[in-house]
Short mmCIF file of C-alpha atoms in Angstrom, two decimals:
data_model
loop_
_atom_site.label_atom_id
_atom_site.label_comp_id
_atom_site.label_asym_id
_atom_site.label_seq_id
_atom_site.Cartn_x
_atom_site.Cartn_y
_atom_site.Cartn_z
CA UNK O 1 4.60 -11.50 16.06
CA UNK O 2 1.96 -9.83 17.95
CA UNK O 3 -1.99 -10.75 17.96
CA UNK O 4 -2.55 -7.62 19.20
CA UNK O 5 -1.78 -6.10 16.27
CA UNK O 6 -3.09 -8.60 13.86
CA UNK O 7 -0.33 -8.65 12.43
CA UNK O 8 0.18 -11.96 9.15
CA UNK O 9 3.67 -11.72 7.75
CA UNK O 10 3.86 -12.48 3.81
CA UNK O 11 6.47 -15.49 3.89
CA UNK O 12 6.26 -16.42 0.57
CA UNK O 13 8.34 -15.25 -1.87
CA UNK O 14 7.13 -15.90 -5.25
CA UNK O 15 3.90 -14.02 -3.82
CA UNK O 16 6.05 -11.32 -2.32
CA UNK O 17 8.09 -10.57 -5.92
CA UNK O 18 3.97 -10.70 -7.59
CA UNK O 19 2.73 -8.69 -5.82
CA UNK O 20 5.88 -6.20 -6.39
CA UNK O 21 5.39 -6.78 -10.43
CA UNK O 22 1.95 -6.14 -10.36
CA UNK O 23 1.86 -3.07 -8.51
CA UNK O 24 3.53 -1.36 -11.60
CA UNK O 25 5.18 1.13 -9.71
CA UNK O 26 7.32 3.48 -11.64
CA UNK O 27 11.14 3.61 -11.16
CA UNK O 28 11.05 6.85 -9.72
CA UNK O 29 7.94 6.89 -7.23
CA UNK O 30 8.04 7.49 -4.04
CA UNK O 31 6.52 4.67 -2.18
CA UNK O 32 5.45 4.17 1.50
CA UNK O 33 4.93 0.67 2.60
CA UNK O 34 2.68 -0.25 5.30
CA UNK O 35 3.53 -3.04 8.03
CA UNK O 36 6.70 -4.10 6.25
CA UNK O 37 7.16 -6.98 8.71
CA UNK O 38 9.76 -9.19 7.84
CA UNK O 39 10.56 -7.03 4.81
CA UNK O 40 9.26 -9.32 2.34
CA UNK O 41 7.78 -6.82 0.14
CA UNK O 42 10.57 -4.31 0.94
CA UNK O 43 13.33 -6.48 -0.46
CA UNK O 44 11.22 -6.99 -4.34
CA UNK O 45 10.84 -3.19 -3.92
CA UNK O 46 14.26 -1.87 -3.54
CA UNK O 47 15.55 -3.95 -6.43
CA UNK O 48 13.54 -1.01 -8.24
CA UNK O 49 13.19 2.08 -5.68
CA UNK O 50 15.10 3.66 -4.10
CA UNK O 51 12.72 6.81 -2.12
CA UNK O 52 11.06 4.36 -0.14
CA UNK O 53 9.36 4.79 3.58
CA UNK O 54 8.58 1.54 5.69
CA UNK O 55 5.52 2.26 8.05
CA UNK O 56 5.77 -0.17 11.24
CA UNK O 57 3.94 -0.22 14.52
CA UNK O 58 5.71 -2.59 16.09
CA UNK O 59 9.16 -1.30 17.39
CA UNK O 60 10.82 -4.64 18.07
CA UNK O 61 10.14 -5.27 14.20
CA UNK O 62 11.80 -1.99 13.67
CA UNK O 63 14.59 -2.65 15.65
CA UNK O 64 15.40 -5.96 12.82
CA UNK O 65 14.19 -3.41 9.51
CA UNK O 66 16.99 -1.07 10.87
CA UNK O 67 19.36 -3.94 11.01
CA UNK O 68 18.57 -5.66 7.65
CA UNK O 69 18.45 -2.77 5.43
CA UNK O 70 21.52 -0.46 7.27
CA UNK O 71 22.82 -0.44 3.86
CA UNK O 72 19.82 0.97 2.20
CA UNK O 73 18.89 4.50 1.63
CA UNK O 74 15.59 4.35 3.08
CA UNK O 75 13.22 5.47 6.26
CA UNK O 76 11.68 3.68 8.48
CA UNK O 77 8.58 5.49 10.95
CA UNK O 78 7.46 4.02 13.94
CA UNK O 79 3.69 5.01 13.51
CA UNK O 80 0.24 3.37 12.97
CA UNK O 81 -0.59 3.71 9.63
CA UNK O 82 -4.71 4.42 10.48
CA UNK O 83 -3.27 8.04 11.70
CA UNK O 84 -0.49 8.63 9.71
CA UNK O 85 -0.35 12.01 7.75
CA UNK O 86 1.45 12.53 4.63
CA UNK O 87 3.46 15.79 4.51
CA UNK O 88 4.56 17.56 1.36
CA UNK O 89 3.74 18.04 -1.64
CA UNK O 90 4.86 15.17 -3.90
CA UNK O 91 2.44 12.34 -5.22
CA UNK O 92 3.18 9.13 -2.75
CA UNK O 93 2.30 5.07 -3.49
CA UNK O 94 1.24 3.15 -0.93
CA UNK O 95 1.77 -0.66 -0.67
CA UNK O 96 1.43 -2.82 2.13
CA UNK O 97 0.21 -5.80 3.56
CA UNK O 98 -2.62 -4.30 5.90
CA UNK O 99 -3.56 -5.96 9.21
CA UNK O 100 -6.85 -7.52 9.74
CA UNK O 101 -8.70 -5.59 12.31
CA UNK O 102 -7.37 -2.21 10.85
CA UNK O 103 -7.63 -2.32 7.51
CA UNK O 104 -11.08 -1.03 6.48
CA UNK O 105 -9.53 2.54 8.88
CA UNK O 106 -5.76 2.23 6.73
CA UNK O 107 -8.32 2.40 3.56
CA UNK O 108 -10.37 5.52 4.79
CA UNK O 109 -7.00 6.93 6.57
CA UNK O 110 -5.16 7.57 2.73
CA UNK O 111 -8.17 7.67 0.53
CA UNK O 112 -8.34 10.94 2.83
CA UNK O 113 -5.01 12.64 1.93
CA UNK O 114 -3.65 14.49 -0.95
CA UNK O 115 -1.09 13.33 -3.12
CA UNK O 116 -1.80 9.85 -3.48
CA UNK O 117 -1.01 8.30 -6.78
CA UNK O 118 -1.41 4.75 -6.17
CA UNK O 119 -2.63 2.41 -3.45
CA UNK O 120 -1.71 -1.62 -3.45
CA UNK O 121 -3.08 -3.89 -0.58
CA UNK O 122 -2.66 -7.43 0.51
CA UNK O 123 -6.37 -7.98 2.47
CA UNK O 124 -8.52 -10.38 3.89
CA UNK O 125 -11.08 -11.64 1.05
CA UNK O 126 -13.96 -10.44 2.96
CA UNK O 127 -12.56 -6.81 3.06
CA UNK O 128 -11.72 -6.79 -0.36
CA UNK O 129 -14.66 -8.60 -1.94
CA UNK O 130 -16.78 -5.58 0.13
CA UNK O 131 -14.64 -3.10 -0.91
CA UNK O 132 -15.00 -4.07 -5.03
CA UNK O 133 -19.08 -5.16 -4.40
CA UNK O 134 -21.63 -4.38 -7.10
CA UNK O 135 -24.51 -2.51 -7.06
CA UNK O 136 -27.44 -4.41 -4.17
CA UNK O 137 -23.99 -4.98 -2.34
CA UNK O 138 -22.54 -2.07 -1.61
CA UNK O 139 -21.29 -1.09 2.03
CA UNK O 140 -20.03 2.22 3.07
CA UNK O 141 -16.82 1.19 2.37
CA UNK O 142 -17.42 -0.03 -1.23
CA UNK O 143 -19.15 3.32 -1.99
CA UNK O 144 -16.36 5.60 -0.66
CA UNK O 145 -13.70 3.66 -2.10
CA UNK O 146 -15.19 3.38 -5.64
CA UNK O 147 -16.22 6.96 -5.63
CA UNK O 148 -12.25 8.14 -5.33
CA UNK O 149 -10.00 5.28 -6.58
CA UNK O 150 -10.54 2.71 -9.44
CA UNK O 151 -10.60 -0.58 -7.59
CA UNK O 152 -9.05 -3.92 -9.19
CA UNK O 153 -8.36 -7.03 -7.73
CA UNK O 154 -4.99 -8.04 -8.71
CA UNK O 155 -4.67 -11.59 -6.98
CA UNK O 156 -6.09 -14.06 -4.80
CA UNK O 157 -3.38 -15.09 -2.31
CA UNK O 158 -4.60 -18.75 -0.64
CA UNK O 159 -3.72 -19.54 2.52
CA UNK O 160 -0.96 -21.36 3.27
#
């Protein structure tokens, strides 16, 4: 693991499978998961999917995603997700459990591109309770995001 790229691996695996279940993805959605880490996410999602895309910065993680899932039909990019452009035409869902210092520019980043249908993130409290603020709390952030996307919090994940 790597400070430098903030990265905070979901270990748990009750969590991991909830967060899965509520995302509600549909059996046939293409989904692109973001910082896939240890693949705790990515192993409740391919019970389900099977057109999925891990997104991963960090090529030594890579190197293990490629060995763990060398059975599995699925694709794995080496890119940073804050610049990453979706290409094609079909509607994508996006999952992921977004680094600290980068999430508020992974937000902006697909709330930018065509052809998303869905977007599910595990963030820090702060970032999310600014991103779902009120009215006398709104940030620039809160106002973009509500303005495209309907914004729910799904689950408050304490630290452990």
């Amino acid at each position: 693991m790597k400070k430098i790229l903030g990265q905070n691996f979901l270990i748990n695996d009750s969590i991991a499978k909830k967060i899965v279940e509520l995302a509600n993805f549909c059996q046939d959605d293409e989904i692109i998961e973001i910082g896939p880490g240890n693949g705790s996410l990515t192993d409740h999602l391919l019970i389900y999917h099977n057109k999925l895309t891990l997104l991963e910065i960090d090529f030594n993680l890579i190197k293990k995603l490629k060995i763990k899932y060398r059975n599995y039909n699925l694709k794995i990019i080496n890119e940073d997700a804050r610049f990453f452009k979706i290409t094609g035409d079909k509607d994508r869902s996006i999952i992921g459990n977004l680094p600290y210092y980068a999430s508020n520019k992974i937000i902006r980043n697909f709330l930018n591109q065509k052809n998303i249908k869905k977007m599910i993130f595990t963030i820090q409290k702060e970032v999310g309770q600014q991103i779902t603020a009120s009215d006398g709390k709104k940030s620039f952030l809160s106002f973009l995001v509500q303005s495209i996307a309907d914004v729910k919090e799904l689950l408050i994940i304490k630290p452990t």
